[in-house]
Amino acid sequence: MHRVLSALTGELDLFFGGKQMRAGMRATTSLLAVVALTFAVPGNAGAENRHGGTLRLAGLGDLDHFDTASAYTAVATMIQRAYTRQLVTHPTTDDPARAGALVADLAAEVPTVANGGISADGRTYTFRIRRGAKWDAPSGARQVTADDVVLGIKRVCNPVAGAGAPQYFTDTIAGMREFCDGFAQVAPETGAIARYLGGHEITGVRALGDRTVRFTLSAPVPDFLEILALGFSSPAPREYLRYLPDGPEFRQHTISDGPYRISSYTPGAEIVFTRNPAWDASADPVRRAHVDGIHVRLGVDRQEVVTLIDTGQADATWDVPVPPDRLAPLLANDDPRLRHADVGMMEPYLVINMLSPNENHATANLLVRQALQYGIDKAAAADIAGGAKIAHPSCQILGPANPAYRQYCPYATPGDHGDPAKARQLLAEAGYPNGLKLKMLHSDVPPQPAIAQSVRDSLARAGITVELVQVGIGDYYGKYLADSTYAREGAWDIVAPNWRPDWIVGANARSYFSPLFDSSGYSADSPNFGSNYGFYHNPRTDGLIHQALTAPDQATANTRFQEAERQILDDAAVVPMVTRDATFFVSARVRGAVRFPNARVDPANVRLAW
C-alpha cells in the first residue's frame, strides 16, 4: 500500500508543483488514473483476471520492417510477439534469472544433449515442431512446418531487405555464407528471388519430414539457441514467395502464426491487430493473448504520447522514450506506471574514427584516444541521460549482469568526472602540446544535442576543441554512419551513438563484440563497416572474438570475451560513457507490464482493467 500511496502523492506533487503544473482537466484526469491504479490491485473486483479490450500503443515512427527477415528495432521485437513465433524464445517475466532461460515456443521442447536434441559435439540441433501451431493462411489455417522454418532462414540474406545482423547466421550455420554470397548476386525481383530460394539449399538447414528440422553448424556455438530466438529466425509461409521482401504488397499480406493478425495497415498512421482465428492457445505455451486487439497510432510526438498515456487515452509507448522533462518527476515519485530495466544498454558510448585524416590523423594515435578516455565527464553525461535512478557512468562494454563480465576499468577518474590534467599530459606526449580540434557528429533527437554539448565542454578542459555537427536522425545512422566514405574523409572524428544488445537477457556478449568490434569481414575500403562505425581493427581482437563464438562451452566463450574486452579497452577503441536502463510508460489500466524479454510491453501477455 505504501508504494501506491507514494504514487498518489507524486501525482499531487505534479499537479501543484512548479514547472510540472498541468491544466486542471488534464491534472484531474491524471489524478483519477492513479486513483484507479490504487484500487485496481490483485483481488479487487477481479480486475486482474479480465480478458478483452484493445491495447492502445502510440508513437512517432512506422515499423521499420514487417518482414521478420529484416525487422531490426526494439519496437519490431516488441510487436513481433503478437504475430510471429520462433522455435524457442524468452519468457515474459519480471525475474531476470527466469528471463535468461529459453523456453520452447514452436518447438515441442528445448533441445539439449540429454534429450538428444543437441549432438555430443555441439554441432547438430534437431527440433520437433509443435502440432497445432498454424498459419493464418489465405486458403485457411495450416500447420507450421519444417519447410517453413527452412524458408525463414533462407530469406535472412535476401538481396532486397535482408537481416541487419546476417553474421549471426553466416558465422554459425554450415553452408550459410556460401548460400548468402550466391543470393547477393540475384536480381532484387520477386521472380528471381523465388527461383533462387527454390533452387538452392543451405547445407546446414534441413527439413526431415513435415515437423522435424535439423541445423548443422560449422563449429560448436554456445549461444546458437539465442540466435534462433531472434525474430530473424522466424519461419516463413510459402505465400511470401509472391511478394518482394517487406515491399508494399508484403506489408498488406503479412501472415501470422501468433495470436494476432494484422487486419489493417495505413503507412505512417496506424496498424490494427485483431485476433488470429488460426491460433490455438493450447499449442502456444508462451502467449496468453488476454486482449482482443491491438491498435498502434503512429505520427505522435513523444510529448503527446506521454500526455495520451497520462490521461488514459493510450496504454503504452510505442517507439519514443519519455522526454527528460516528463521522466524526472515520474522517477522522483516512483510512479508505478513508469517501468525500467537494466538491459545492458550503452547510451551513449563514444566511437572514435580511426580513419579520420584530421589533425594529422590524430585519432589513429593511441595516446590521443587515451586522452579522450580521461577527458570526458561521464557523470555529467549520466545526469543528462536520466540521472542516478536509471543512468550510470560506465568504464566497460559489458555490465555486471552479463555472464561474461569481469571488472576492468583502466581509465578510472575521481567521481567519473574525468581527469583533464592527465588528458593534457597524454596529448603532449602524442605531439599535441597545444591541444587539437575534433569534429563531433550528433543527431537532432534529444538528449543527443545535450550529450554532445557535454562532451564538448568536458574535452575543452583538456585542451581539445570540439566542433559540433548536428544532422537529422535519419542521416545520422542512415547516411553518415552507414557510409564509410564519411569516416575516411573526416566528416567526423567522434560520435556518441547508443547500442542495445539484440537480446537483453542471457548470454548476449556476441551481440556486442561481433557487430561493434569484429573487423574481419571488412577492409578500410569497404563501403560500410557495419556497426563498427570507426573501423576499429585489431587482428588479435578479431581472433579472440572468433574463439569466443566457436568455443566448446559458454565458460570458455566468456573467458575469450573478457580477453577481447580488455584488448579493446587497452586500444582505447571506444569510450564507454553511460549504461542506461530502458524505460517504458503504461497507463493505469495496464496489468502485467513486466520488464523482460524486451523491456517494453509484451502485447501478447498484458491485461487491461476495463
Tab-separated table of N, CA, C and O in Angstrom, residues 39-45 48 591:
chain	number	residue	atom	x	y	z
A	39	PHE	N	-6.753	1.344	-6.656
A	39	PHE	CA	-7.760	0.376	-6.241
A	39	PHE	C	-7.839	-0.843	-7.151
A	39	PHE	O	-8.443	-1.832	-6.791
A	40	ALA	N	-7.217	-0.792	-8.331
A	40	ALA	CA	-7.243	-1.949	-9.223
A	40	ALA	C	-6.049	-2.838	-8.928
A	40	ALA	O	-5.133	-2.955	-9.711
A	41	VAL	N	-6.018	-3.426	-7.754
A	41	VAL	CA	-4.929	-4.292	-7.327
A	41	VAL	C	-5.427	-5.717	-7.297
A	41	VAL	O	-6.618	-5.982	-7.323
A	42	PRO	N	-4.506	-6.715	-7.286
A	42	PRO	CA	-4.935	-8.103	-7.283
A	42	PRO	C	-5.965	-8.377	-6.194
A	42	PRO	O	-5.796	-7.985	-5.040
A	43	GLY	N	-7.022	-9.030	-6.606
A	43	GLY	CA	-8.063	-9.406	-5.643
A	43	GLY	C	-9.211	-8.436	-5.577
A	43	GLY	O	-10.224	-8.709	-4.946
A	44	ASN	N	-9.098	-7.258	-6.216
A	44	ASN	CA	-10.173	-6.273	-6.186
A	44	ASN	C	-11.053	-6.404	-7.421
A	44	ASN	O	-10.627	-6.118	-8.537
A	45	ALA	N	-12.258	-6.849	-7.245
A	45	ALA	CA	-13.281	-6.900	-8.290
A	45	ALA	C	-12.855	-7.724	-9.501
A	45	ALA	O	-13.388	-7.576	-10.585
A	48	GLU	N	-7.802	-8.042	-12.264
A	48	GLU	CA	-6.552	-8.605	-12.752
A	48	GLU	C	-6.771	-9.792	-13.685
A	48	GLU	O	-5.885	-10.162	-14.437
A	591	ARG	N	-2.008	-4.144	-16.912
A	591	ARG	CA	-1.500	-5.134	-15.953
A	591	ARG	C	-0.493	-6.037	-16.660
A	591	ARG	O	-0.621	-6.317	-17.846
